[in-house]
Coordinates of C-alpha atoms in Angstrom, one line a residue:
M46 CA -12.8 -55.4 -120.4
T47 CA -16.3 -57.1 -120.4
E48 CA -15.3 -58.9 -117.1
L49 CA -15.0 -55.6 -115.3
S50 CA -17.9 -54.1 -113.3
P51 CA -19.5 -51.1 -114.9
K52 CA -17.9 -48.6 -112.4
A53 CA -14.4 -50.1 -112.8
S54 CA -14.7 -50.2 -116.6
E55 CA -15.9 -46.6 -116.8
T56 CA -13.2 -45.3 -114.5
L57 CA -10.5 -47.2 -116.3
T58 CA -11.6 -45.8 -119.6
R59 CA -11.4 -42.3 -118.2
W60 CA -7.9 -42.8 -116.9
L61 CA -6.8 -44.1 -120.3
Q62 CA -8.3 -41.3 -122.2
D63 CA -7.9 -38.2 -120.1
P64 CA -5.1 -36.0 -121.5
S65 CA -3.9 -35.0 -118.0
V66 CA -2.9 -38.5 -117.1
D67 CA 0.8 -39.1 -117.9
E68 CA 1.9 -41.7 -120.3
T69 CA 3.8 -43.9 -117.8
T70 CA 0.6 -44.3 -115.8
K71 CA -1.4 -45.2 -119.0
E72 CA 1.3 -47.8 -120.0
E73 CA 1.1 -49.4 -116.6
L74 CA -2.7 -49.8 -117.0
K75 CA -2.4 -51.0 -120.6
A76 CA 0.0 -53.8 -119.4
L77 CA -2.8 -55.1 -117.3
T78 CA -5.3 -55.6 -120.1
N79 CA -5.3 -59.4 -119.7
D80 CA -5.6 -59.2 -115.9
P81 CA -9.2 -58.1 -115.3
K82 CA -9.1 -59.2 -111.6
E83 CA -6.2 -56.7 -110.9
L84 CA -7.9 -54.0 -112.9
E85 CA -11.1 -54.5 -110.9
E86 CA -9.2 -54.2 -107.7
R87 CA -7.6 -50.9 -108.9
F88 CA -10.9 -49.4 -110.2
Y89 CA -13.9 -50.8 -108.4
R90 CA -13.8 -47.9 -106.0
D91 CA -11.9 -44.7 -105.1
L92 CA -9.2 -45.2 -102.5
E93 CA -11.1 -44.5 -99.3
F94 CA -10.2 -41.4 -97.3
G95 CA -11.0 -42.6 -93.8
T96 CA -10.6 -40.8 -90.5
G97 CA -6.9 -41.5 -90.7
G98 CA -6.5 -40.3 -94.3
L99 CA -5.4 -42.5 -97.2
R100 CA -3.4 -45.7 -97.1
G101 CA -3.1 -48.1 -100.0
V102 CA -0.9 -50.0 -102.4
I103 CA 1.2 -47.8 -104.7
G104 CA 0.2 -47.9 -108.4
A105 CA -2.0 -46.5 -111.1
G106 CA -5.7 -46.5 -110.5
S107 CA -8.5 -44.8 -108.5
N108 CA -8.0 -47.4 -105.6
R109 CA -4.2 -47.0 -105.4
M110 CA -1.8 -44.5 -104.0
N111 CA -0.5 -42.2 -106.8
R112 CA -0.1 -38.5 -107.6
Y113 CA -3.7 -38.3 -108.8
T114 CA -5.3 -39.7 -105.7
V115 CA -2.9 -37.6 -103.5
G116 CA -3.8 -34.5 -105.5
R117 CA -7.5 -35.1 -105.2
A118 CA -7.3 -35.7 -101.4
T119 CA -5.2 -32.5 -101.1
Q120 CA -7.7 -30.5 -103.0
G121 CA -10.4 -31.6 -100.5
F122 CA -8.1 -30.8 -97.6
A123 CA -7.3 -27.4 -99.1
D124 CA -11.0 -26.6 -99.4
Y125 CA -11.4 -27.6 -95.7
I126 CA -8.5 -25.3 -94.7
L127 CA -9.9 -22.4 -96.6
E128 CA -13.4 -23.0 -95.0
Q129 CA -11.9 -23.0 -91.5
H130 CA -9.5 -20.1 -91.9
T131 CA -10.6 -16.9 -90.4
G132 CA -7.3 -15.0 -89.7
E133 CA -5.7 -12.1 -91.6
N134 CA -2.6 -14.1 -92.5
R135 CA -2.5 -16.7 -95.2
P136 CA -3.4 -20.2 -94.1
S137 CA -0.4 -22.6 -94.0
V138 CA 0.3 -26.3 -93.9
V139 CA 3.4 -28.2 -92.8
I140 CA 4.3 -31.4 -94.7
A141 CA 6.6 -34.2 -93.8
H142 CA 7.4 -37.6 -95.3
D143 CA 9.1 -40.9 -94.4
S144 CA 11.4 -43.2 -96.3
R145 CA 8.8 -45.0 -98.5
R146 CA 8.6 -45.3 -102.2
F147 CA 7.4 -42.0 -103.8
S148 CA 7.1 -40.2 -100.5
P149 CA 9.1 -37.2 -101.7
E150 CA 7.0 -37.1 -104.9
F151 CA 3.7 -37.3 -103.1
T152 CA 4.9 -34.6 -100.6
L153 CA 5.7 -32.2 -103.4
E154 CA 2.4 -33.0 -105.2
A155 CA 0.5 -32.1 -102.0
A156 CA 2.5 -28.9 -101.6
L157 CA 1.8 -27.8 -105.1
V158 CA -1.9 -28.4 -104.9
L159 CA -2.0 -26.4 -101.7
A160 CA -0.1 -23.6 -103.4
G161 CA -2.5 -23.7 -106.2
N162 CA -5.2 -22.9 -103.7
G163 CA -3.2 -20.0 -102.2
I164 CA -2.1 -22.0 -99.1
E165 CA 1.4 -21.5 -97.8
T166 CA 3.4 -24.7 -97.3
H167 CA 6.4 -25.6 -95.1
L168 CA 8.2 -28.7 -96.3
F169 CA 11.0 -30.7 -94.7
P170 CA 13.8 -31.2 -97.3
S171 CA 14.2 -34.9 -96.4
L172 CA 12.5 -37.5 -94.3
R173 CA 11.2 -36.5 -90.8
S174 CA 9.1 -38.3 -88.2
T175 CA 5.4 -38.1 -87.8
P176 CA 5.6 -36.7 -84.2
Q177 CA 7.9 -33.9 -85.5
L178 CA 5.3 -33.0 -88.0
S179 CA 2.7 -32.8 -85.2
F180 CA 5.1 -30.6 -83.2
A181 CA 5.9 -28.4 -86.2
V182 CA 2.2 -27.6 -86.9
R183 CA 1.9 -26.3 -83.3
H184 CA 5.4 -24.7 -83.2
L185 CA 4.8 -22.8 -86.5
Q186 CA 1.1 -22.1 -85.6
A187 CA 0.1 -23.6 -89.0
S188 CA -3.5 -24.2 -90.1
G189 CA -2.8 -28.0 -90.5
G190 CA -0.4 -30.7 -91.5
I191 CA 0.1 -33.6 -93.8
V192 CA 2.5 -36.5 -93.4
I193 CA 3.2 -39.0 -96.2
T194 CA 3.7 -42.4 -94.6
A195 CA 2.2 -45.9 -94.4
S196 CA 3.7 -46.5 -90.9
H197 CA 4.8 -50.1 -90.6
N198 CA 2.8 -51.5 -93.6
P199 CA 4.7 -53.6 -96.2
P200 CA 6.9 -51.8 -98.8
E201 CA 4.3 -51.7 -101.5
Y202 CA 2.1 -49.4 -99.4
N203 CA 2.2 -45.6 -98.8
G204 CA -0.2 -43.3 -97.1
Y205 CA -1.4 -39.8 -96.4
K206 CA -2.3 -38.5 -93.0
V207 CA -3.9 -35.2 -92.3
Y208 CA -3.6 -33.0 -89.2
N209 CA -5.6 -30.1 -87.8
A210 CA -4.3 -26.8 -86.4
Q211 CA -3.7 -28.4 -82.9
G212 CA -1.3 -30.9 -84.5
G213 CA -3.6 -33.8 -84.1
Q214 CA -5.0 -36.2 -86.7
L215 CA -8.5 -35.3 -87.8
V216 CA -11.2 -36.6 -85.5
P217 CA -14.4 -37.9 -87.1
H218 CA -16.4 -34.7 -87.4
E219 CA -13.4 -33.0 -89.0
A220 CA -12.6 -35.9 -91.3
E221 CA -16.2 -36.1 -92.5
Q222 CA -16.0 -32.5 -93.7
V223 CA -12.8 -33.3 -95.6
I224 CA -14.3 -36.5 -97.1
A225 CA -17.4 -34.5 -98.2
N226 CA -15.1 -32.1 -99.9
I227 CA -13.0 -34.8 -101.6
L228 CA -16.2 -36.4 -103.0
E229 CA -16.9 -33.1 -104.8
V230 CA -13.5 -33.1 -106.5
D231 CA -13.0 -34.4 -110.0
T232 CA -9.6 -36.3 -110.0
F233 CA -8.5 -34.6 -113.2
T234 CA -10.4 -31.4 -113.7
G235 CA -11.1 -30.3 -110.1
V236 CA -7.5 -30.1 -108.7
N237 CA -5.8 -26.7 -108.6
R238 CA -2.1 -27.1 -109.0
M239 CA 0.8 -24.7 -109.3
S240 CA 4.3 -25.4 -110.6
R241 CA 7.2 -25.6 -108.1
E242 CA 8.9 -22.5 -109.6
A243 CA 5.7 -20.4 -109.4
A244 CA 5.0 -21.6 -105.9
E245 CA 8.5 -20.7 -104.6
S246 CA 8.5 -17.3 -106.4
A247 CA 5.1 -16.5 -104.9
G248 CA 6.3 -17.3 -101.4
L249 CA 3.9 -20.2 -101.1
L250 CA 6.6 -22.9 -100.8
H251 CA 9.2 -22.8 -97.9
W252 CA 11.8 -25.4 -97.0
L253 CA 12.4 -25.9 -93.3
G254 CA 16.0 -25.8 -92.0
A255 CA 18.0 -27.2 -89.1
D256 CA 16.4 -24.8 -86.6
A257 CA 13.2 -26.8 -86.9
D258 CA 15.0 -30.0 -85.9
E259 CA 16.7 -28.3 -83.0
A260 CA 13.5 -26.9 -81.7
F261 CA 11.9 -30.4 -81.7
T262 CA 14.9 -32.1 -80.1
D263 CA 15.1 -29.5 -77.3
T264 CA 11.4 -29.8 -76.6
V265 CA 11.4 -33.6 -76.4
A266 CA 14.5 -33.6 -74.1
A267 CA 12.8 -31.1 -71.8
V268 CA 10.3 -33.8 -70.9
S269 CA 13.1 -35.9 -69.2
V270 CA 12.6 -36.4 -65.5
S271 CA 16.2 -37.7 -64.8
R272 CA 18.3 -35.5 -67.0
E273 CA 20.7 -34.4 -64.4
E274 CA 21.4 -37.9 -63.2
I275 CA 21.7 -39.3 -66.7
A276 CA 24.2 -36.6 -67.7
A277 CA 26.2 -36.9 -64.5
S278 CA 26.8 -40.6 -64.6
L279 CA 23.9 -42.9 -65.4
G280 CA 24.1 -42.3 -69.1
R281 CA 27.7 -43.5 -69.3
D282 CA 26.9 -46.8 -67.6
F283 CA 23.9 -47.9 -69.7
S284 CA 24.4 -49.5 -73.1
I285 CA 21.7 -49.1 -75.7
V286 CA 21.3 -50.8 -79.1
Y287 CA 18.9 -48.9 -81.4
T288 CA 17.4 -49.7 -84.8
P289 CA 15.4 -47.2 -86.8
L290 CA 14.3 -50.1 -89.1
H291 CA 15.4 -48.0 -92.2
G292 CA 13.0 -45.2 -91.2
T293 CA 12.9 -41.6 -89.9
G294 CA 13.9 -42.2 -86.3
N295 CA 17.7 -42.5 -86.8
L296 CA 18.7 -38.9 -86.3
P297 CA 16.1 -37.6 -83.9
V298 CA 16.4 -40.6 -81.5
R299 CA 20.2 -40.3 -81.4
R300 CA 20.1 -36.5 -81.0
V301 CA 17.7 -36.7 -78.0
L302 CA 19.5 -39.6 -76.3
E303 CA 22.8 -37.7 -76.7
K304 CA 21.3 -34.4 -75.5
I305 CA 20.2 -35.9 -72.1
G306 CA 23.6 -37.6 -71.6
F307 CA 23.6 -41.2 -73.0
T308 CA 27.0 -41.9 -74.5
Q309 CA 26.7 -45.7 -75.3
V310 CA 24.1 -45.7 -78.1
H311 CA 24.9 -48.2 -80.8
V312 CA 22.8 -48.1 -84.1
V313 CA 22.3 -51.4 -86.0
P314 CA 24.4 -50.6 -89.1
E315 CA 22.4 -52.7 -91.5
Q316 CA 19.2 -50.8 -90.6
E317 CA 20.6 -47.3 -90.1
Q318 CA 20.0 -45.9 -93.5
P319 CA 16.6 -45.2 -95.2
D320 CA 15.5 -48.1 -97.4
S321 CA 12.0 -48.0 -99.0
E322 CA 12.2 -51.8 -99.4
F323 CA 12.9 -52.5 -95.7
S324 CA 15.2 -55.2 -97.1
T325 CA 16.5 -56.6 -93.8
V326 CA 13.1 -57.3 -92.2
K327 CA 9.9 -59.1 -93.2
S328 CA 7.9 -56.1 -91.7
P329 CA 9.4 -52.9 -90.3
N330 CA 7.2 -53.2 -87.2
P331 CA 8.7 -53.0 -83.7
E332 CA 5.7 -54.9 -82.4
E333 CA 7.2 -58.1 -83.9
R334 CA 10.2 -59.9 -82.4
E335 CA 11.6 -60.7 -85.9
A336 CA 12.2 -56.9 -86.4
F337 CA 14.8 -57.1 -83.6
T338 CA 16.8 -60.0 -85.0
L339 CA 19.8 -57.9 -86.0
A340 CA 19.5 -55.7 -82.9
M341 CA 19.6 -58.8 -80.6
K342 CA 22.7 -60.0 -82.4
L343 CA 24.5 -56.7 -81.8
G344 CA 23.1 -56.5 -78.3
E345 CA 24.6 -59.9 -77.4
E346 CA 28.0 -58.8 -78.9
L347 CA 28.0 -55.6 -76.9
N348 CA 26.2 -56.9 -73.8
A349 CA 23.7 -54.1 -74.1
D350 CA 21.2 -53.3 -71.4
L351 CA 18.4 -52.3 -73.6
L352 CA 17.3 -52.6 -77.3
I353 CA 15.0 -50.0 -78.9
G354 CA 13.3 -50.1 -82.3
T355 CA 11.1 -47.5 -84.0
D356 CA 8.9 -47.9 -87.0
P357 CA 9.4 -46.1 -90.3
D358 CA 7.7 -42.8 -89.4
A359 CA 9.0 -43.0 -85.7
D360 CA 5.6 -42.8 -84.0
R361 CA 5.8 -46.3 -82.5
M362 CA 8.5 -47.6 -80.2
G363 CA 9.3 -51.2 -79.2
A364 CA 11.7 -52.2 -76.4
V365 CA 13.6 -55.4 -75.6
V366 CA 15.0 -56.0 -72.1
R367 CA 16.9 -58.8 -70.4
D368 CA 15.1 -61.2 -68.1
N369 CA 16.4 -62.8 -64.9
E370 CA 18.5 -65.2 -67.0
G371 CA 20.0 -62.4 -69.1
K372 CA 17.9 -63.4 -72.2
F373 CA 16.3 -60.8 -74.4
V374 CA 12.5 -60.4 -73.9
V375 CA 10.4 -58.2 -76.2
L376 CA 8.1 -56.0 -74.1
S377 CA 4.5 -55.7 -75.3
G378 CA 3.1 -52.2 -75.8
N379 CA 1.1 -52.6 -72.7
Q380 CA 4.1 -53.6 -70.6
S381 CA 6.2 -50.7 -71.9
G382 CA 3.3 -48.4 -71.2
A383 CA 2.9 -49.6 -67.6
L384 CA 6.7 -49.3 -67.0
M385 CA 6.9 -45.7 -68.4
I386 CA 3.8 -44.6 -66.4
H387 CA 5.3 -46.0 -63.2
Y388 CA 8.7 -44.5 -63.8
Y389 CA 7.5 -41.1 -65.0
L390 CA 4.8 -40.5 -62.4
S391 CA 7.0 -41.8 -59.5
R392 CA 9.8 -39.5 -60.5
L393 CA 7.4 -36.5 -60.7
Q394 CA 6.1 -37.5 -57.3
E395 CA 9.6 -37.7 -55.8
Q396 CA 10.4 -34.3 -57.2
G397 CA 7.2 -32.7 -55.9
K398 CA 6.0 -32.1 -59.5
L399 CA 3.1 -34.5 -59.7
P400 CA -0.1 -32.4 -60.1
S401 CA -3.2 -33.2 -58.1
N402 CA -5.3 -33.1 -61.2
G403 CA -3.1 -35.3 -63.3
A404 CA -4.7 -37.4 -66.1
V405 CA -3.6 -40.5 -68.0
V406 CA -5.4 -41.4 -71.3
K407 CA -5.5 -44.8 -72.9
T408 CA -7.6 -46.6 -75.5
I409 CA -10.4 -49.1 -74.9
V410 CA -8.2 -52.0 -76.2
T411 CA -5.2 -51.1 -74.0
S412 CA -4.5 -53.1 -70.8
E413 CA -5.9 -52.0 -67.5
M414 CA -2.5 -52.5 -65.8
G415 CA -1.3 -49.0 -66.8
A416 CA -4.6 -47.6 -65.5
A417 CA -4.0 -49.4 -62.1
V418 CA -0.5 -47.9 -61.9
A419 CA -1.8 -44.4 -62.8
S420 CA -4.5 -44.5 -60.3
H421 CA -2.0 -45.5 -57.6
Y422 CA -0.3 -42.2 -58.2
G423 CA -3.6 -40.3 -58.0
A424 CA -4.1 -39.7 -61.7
T425 CA -7.5 -39.9 -63.3
V426 CA -7.7 -42.4 -66.1
F427 CA -9.6 -41.7 -69.3
N428 CA -10.5 -44.2 -72.1
T429 CA -10.8 -43.3 -75.8
L430 CA -11.5 -45.2 -79.0
T431 CA -8.5 -46.7 -80.8
G432 CA -6.3 -44.1 -82.5
F433 CA -4.1 -41.5 -81.0
K434 CA -6.2 -38.7 -82.5
Y435 CA -8.7 -39.3 -79.7
I436 CA -6.0 -39.0 -77.1
G437 CA -4.9 -35.8 -78.7
E438 CA -8.5 -34.6 -78.6
K439 CA -8.6 -35.2 -74.8
M440 CA -5.4 -33.2 -74.5
N441 CA -7.0 -30.3 -76.2
Q442 CA -10.0 -30.5 -73.9
F443 CA -7.8 -30.5 -70.8
E444 CA -5.8 -27.6 -72.1
Q445 CA -9.0 -25.6 -72.8
S446 CA -10.8 -26.4 -69.5
G447 CA -7.9 -26.6 -67.2
E448 CA -9.7 -29.2 -65.2
Y449 CA -7.0 -31.8 -65.7
T450 CA -3.3 -31.8 -66.4
Y451 CA -2.3 -34.2 -69.1
L452 CA 0.6 -36.5 -68.0
F453 CA 0.8 -39.5 -70.3
G454 CA -1.2 -41.1 -73.1
Y455 CA -0.7 -44.5 -74.7
E456 CA -2.1 -47.3 -76.7
E457 CA -1.3 -51.0 -76.8
S458 CA 0.1 -50.7 -80.4
Y459 CA 3.3 -49.1 -79.1
G460 CA 2.3 -45.5 -79.2
Y461 CA 3.2 -43.2 -76.3
L462 CA 3.3 -39.5 -75.4
A463 CA 4.3 -37.5 -72.4
G464 CA 4.5 -33.7 -72.5
N465 CA 2.2 -31.3 -74.2
Y466 CA 4.2 -30.4 -77.3
A467 CA 2.5 -32.7 -79.8
R468 CA -0.8 -34.3 -80.4
D469 CA 0.4 -37.7 -81.8
K470 CA 2.4 -40.6 -80.4
D471 CA 6.1 -40.1 -80.4
A472 CA 8.7 -42.9 -80.6
V473 CA 11.5 -40.4 -80.0
L474 CA 10.0 -39.4 -76.7
A475 CA 9.3 -43.0 -75.8
A476 CA 12.8 -44.1 -76.6
M477 CA 14.1 -41.4 -74.3
L478 CA 11.8 -42.3 -71.4
I479 CA 12.3 -46.1 -71.6
A480 CA 16.1 -45.6 -71.8
E481 CA 16.3 -43.2 -68.8
A482 CA 14.0 -45.5 -66.9
G483 CA 16.3 -48.4 -67.6
A484 CA 19.4 -46.4 -66.6
Y485 CA 17.6 -45.1 -63.4
Y486 CA 16.7 -48.6 -62.2
K487 CA 20.1 -50.1 -63.2
A488 CA 21.6 -47.7 -60.7
Q489 CA 19.4 -49.3 -58.1
G490 CA 20.5 -52.8 -59.1
K491 CA 17.3 -53.6 -61.1
T492 CA 16.5 -54.3 -64.7
L493 CA 13.3 -53.1 -66.4
Y494 CA 12.2 -56.8 -66.3
D495 CA 12.7 -56.8 -62.5
V496 CA 10.5 -53.6 -62.2
L497 CA 7.8 -55.2 -64.4
Q498 CA 7.7 -58.2 -62.1
E499 CA 7.3 -55.9 -59.1
L500 CA 4.4 -54.2 -60.8
Y501 CA 2.8 -57.5 -61.5
G502 CA 3.2 -58.4 -57.8
Q503 CA 1.6 -55.1 -56.7
F504 CA -1.2 -54.7 -59.2
G505 CA -1.9 -58.1 -60.6
Y506 CA -0.7 -60.4 -63.4
F507 CA -2.2 -58.6 -66.4
L508 CA -1.6 -60.3 -69.7
E509 CA -2.8 -59.4 -73.2
S510 CA -2.5 -60.8 -76.7
L511 CA -3.6 -59.7 -80.2
E512 CA -4.6 -61.8 -83.2
S513 CA -5.3 -60.5 -86.6
R514 CA -6.6 -61.9 -89.9
T515 CA -5.6 -60.3 -93.2
L516 CA -8.4 -60.3 -95.7
K517 CA -7.5 -58.3 -98.8
G518 CA -9.5 -56.8 -101.6
K519 CA -13.2 -56.5 -102.3
D520 CA -13.9 -60.0 -101.0
G521 CA -11.9 -59.3 -97.8
V522 CA -14.0 -56.2 -96.9
A523 CA -17.2 -58.3 -97.1
Q524 CA -15.6 -61.1 -95.0
I525 CA -14.6 -58.7 -92.3
Q526 CA -18.1 -57.2 -92.2
G527 CA -19.6 -60.7 -92.1
I528 CA -17.5 -61.6 -89.0
M529 CA -18.5 -58.4 -87.2
N530 CA -22.2 -59.1 -88.1
D531 CA -22.0 -62.6 -86.7
W532 CA -20.6 -61.6 -83.4
R533 CA -22.9 -58.5 -83.1
N534 CA -26.1 -60.5 -83.9
S535 CA -25.2 -63.7 -82.0
P536 CA -23.1 -62.8 -78.9
P537 CA -21.8 -65.7 -76.8
H538 CA -23.2 -66.2 -73.3
E539 CA -20.1 -68.0 -72.0
I540 CA -16.6 -68.4 -73.2
A541 CA -13.4 -69.9 -71.8
G542 CA -15.2 -70.9 -68.6
A543 CA -16.4 -67.4 -67.8
S544 CA -19.8 -65.9 -68.5
V545 CA -20.2 -62.8 -70.7
T546 CA -21.4 -60.0 -68.3
Q547 CA -21.5 -57.2 -70.8
V548 CA -21.4 -56.5 -74.5
L549 CA -20.1 -53.1 -75.5
D550 CA -21.1 -52.2 -79.1
Y551 CA -19.3 -48.9 -79.8
S552 CA -21.2 -48.5 -83.1
L553 CA -23.9 -47.1 -80.9
G554 CA -21.7 -44.3 -79.6
L555 CA -21.1 -45.4 -76.0
D556 CA -19.8 -43.2 -73.2
G557 CA -20.0 -40.1 -75.3
L558 CA -17.5 -41.5 -77.7
P559 CA -17.9 -41.3 -81.5
K560 CA -19.6 -44.2 -83.2
E561 CA -17.1 -46.9 -84.4
N562 CA -17.4 -50.5 -85.6
V563 CA -16.0 -52.1 -82.4
L564 CA -17.3 -54.9 -80.2
K565 CA -16.0 -55.5 -76.7
Y566 CA -17.0 -58.4 -74.5
L567 CA -16.5 -58.2 -70.7
L568 CA -16.3 -61.5 -68.8
S569 CA -17.1 -62.5 -65.2
D570 CA -13.5 -63.2 -64.3
G571 CA -12.2 -59.8 -65.2
S572 CA -11.1 -60.8 -68.7
W573 CA -12.2 -59.2 -71.9
F574 CA -11.8 -59.5 -75.7
C575 CA -12.5 -57.0 -78.5
L576 CA -13.1 -57.3 -82.2
R577 CA -12.2 -54.3 -84.4
P578 CA -11.6 -53.9 -88.2
S579 CA -8.3 -52.1 -88.8
G580 CA -8.7 -48.6 -90.0
T581 CA -5.3 -48.7 -91.9
E582 CA -4.9 -52.3 -93.1
P583 CA -7.1 -55.0 -94.7
K584 CA -7.3 -56.8 -91.3
I585 CA -9.7 -57.6 -88.6
K586 CA -8.0 -57.4 -85.2
V587 CA -9.0 -59.3 -82.0
Y588 CA -7.7 -58.2 -78.7
F589 CA -7.5 -60.3 -75.5
A590 CA -6.8 -59.3 -71.9
V591 CA -6.8 -61.4 -68.7
V592 CA -5.8 -61.0 -65.1
G593 CA -4.2 -64.1 -63.4
E594 CA -3.0 -65.2 -60.0
S595 CA 0.4 -65.7 -61.4
L596 CA 2.1 -65.2 -64.8
D597 CA 1.7 -68.9 -65.7
H598 CA -2.0 -68.7 -64.7
A599 CA -2.4 -65.6 -66.9
K600 CA -0.7 -67.2 -69.8
H601 CA -3.0 -70.2 -69.5
K602 CA -6.1 -68.0 -69.4
V603 CA -5.1 -65.8 -72.3
A604 CA -4.3 -68.9 -74.5
E605 CA -7.6 -70.5 -73.7
L606 CA -9.6 -67.4 -74.4
T607 CA -7.7 -66.7 -77.6
N608 CA -8.2 -70.3 -78.9
Q609 CA -11.9 -70.3 -78.3
V610 CA -12.6 -66.9 -79.8
M611 CA -10.4 -67.3 -82.9
A612 CA -12.0 -70.7 -83.6
R613 CA -15.3 -68.9 -84.1
V614 CA -13.7 -66.0 -86.0
D615 CA -12.1 -68.5 -88.4
G616 CA -15.4 -70.4 -88.8
K617 CA -14.2 -73.6 -87.2

């Protein structure tokens, strides 16, 4: 133990000696006696509750996801709910979970801590999507929400996301209050917890039924802008292959597609059922082509028009379309976003339903192509920091002021939302919109790939790429900060043949946005790149965007820009 830092050693001793810690946890820690490096990683700090909640490797320790770290976070959130609550009725929280290891256990732990604080909880009896949780908070007029998920992280991870009464993830000023509360909570003596039996008999623990699912499905389907045409004929002539990647999307995506009239929906059988190991993929991430390997195989067999994939908590959607040679092409999040904005706004315009004060919201690392399309249809475009919570915050502002009508929000990382029913990205809604867009254009003799080429011809050949470097553990945190400091203190004057015209340091709180550790460099040829430490993974992400005179020209530009920037990031 002498090799451990004082903090890690002290915290480990407490976990081993405290009578409230279960024996299984203690045995797990004792088995690591001869691995001081692993013990240091588990105990050198408390698992950080960031603006997005908790996310970490599952295991025993203060820097791991387990019932004790979940309980402590929930106590801090319970204190926040009680501080905010002013109504006569009891405050309430909705909780959902995905298919990951210990998700049901962490869900129940959170519910019992809330019950121990006199807060009513509504639980889904089995896995549900993150957007359905956001919807349910609003639908049930709850005081807040929790979802147990680690999105598309590897199987060894789980996480804990917290929602406000509007159904959105906590924005910084809200999260800071919860974090302050958590820091006051002792992991073992400061958590109020009630037994399941006591919570249920006291009316503090409720299990949601099928009517909650039906309400969500109906609400999403109501956003459709071609429902009559899909139901009449288009839905019968359009073949879809869908993979939930072992997650929560399987039932809601199929229900919504069936409800609006799609009859040829084929689920990848090997990836249909929940699987906490995500055993058929390297990563359950629809941003990656490899995640679609089995879907492409089935798509070829069935001659499918469109492939759709959703991540484990069904808030991100990826789409695969056929190119001019009939080969499958994975759309980027920016491309799917531009296609859906064009389809959705053009259909609203054709139907005389496009409001004069419409707004489209995107993040600062999202392509300007969608913005150009939205502006073409008369919508005002707003930029936010990365994270759908900021898009949700804009939606709340529009709703309160009435100055703008929210139409569509999206981020390059495959998150989209149309409609006003939730405050988080929804892969169920996105699957419906991309499918009906595909069917609508097929009836005109076009593929989604054809429409994308038309948009390029009209608005410019926008192309983007993303690079990331995974730097784990205590050393990784320092490395990521070192990279950010290097670029912040010594910005380039020229790169990839273009001069740097502006450096946007969002840690200063630019454009009225919250302060965040993000650097964006604007170049004289209309290109840009952006460096951002991930808020949910041990990664630094670098985003690149160019506009070319042709697709080949854009590919050349983005490759050159990426190579030069990443050479410096990698210290070459």
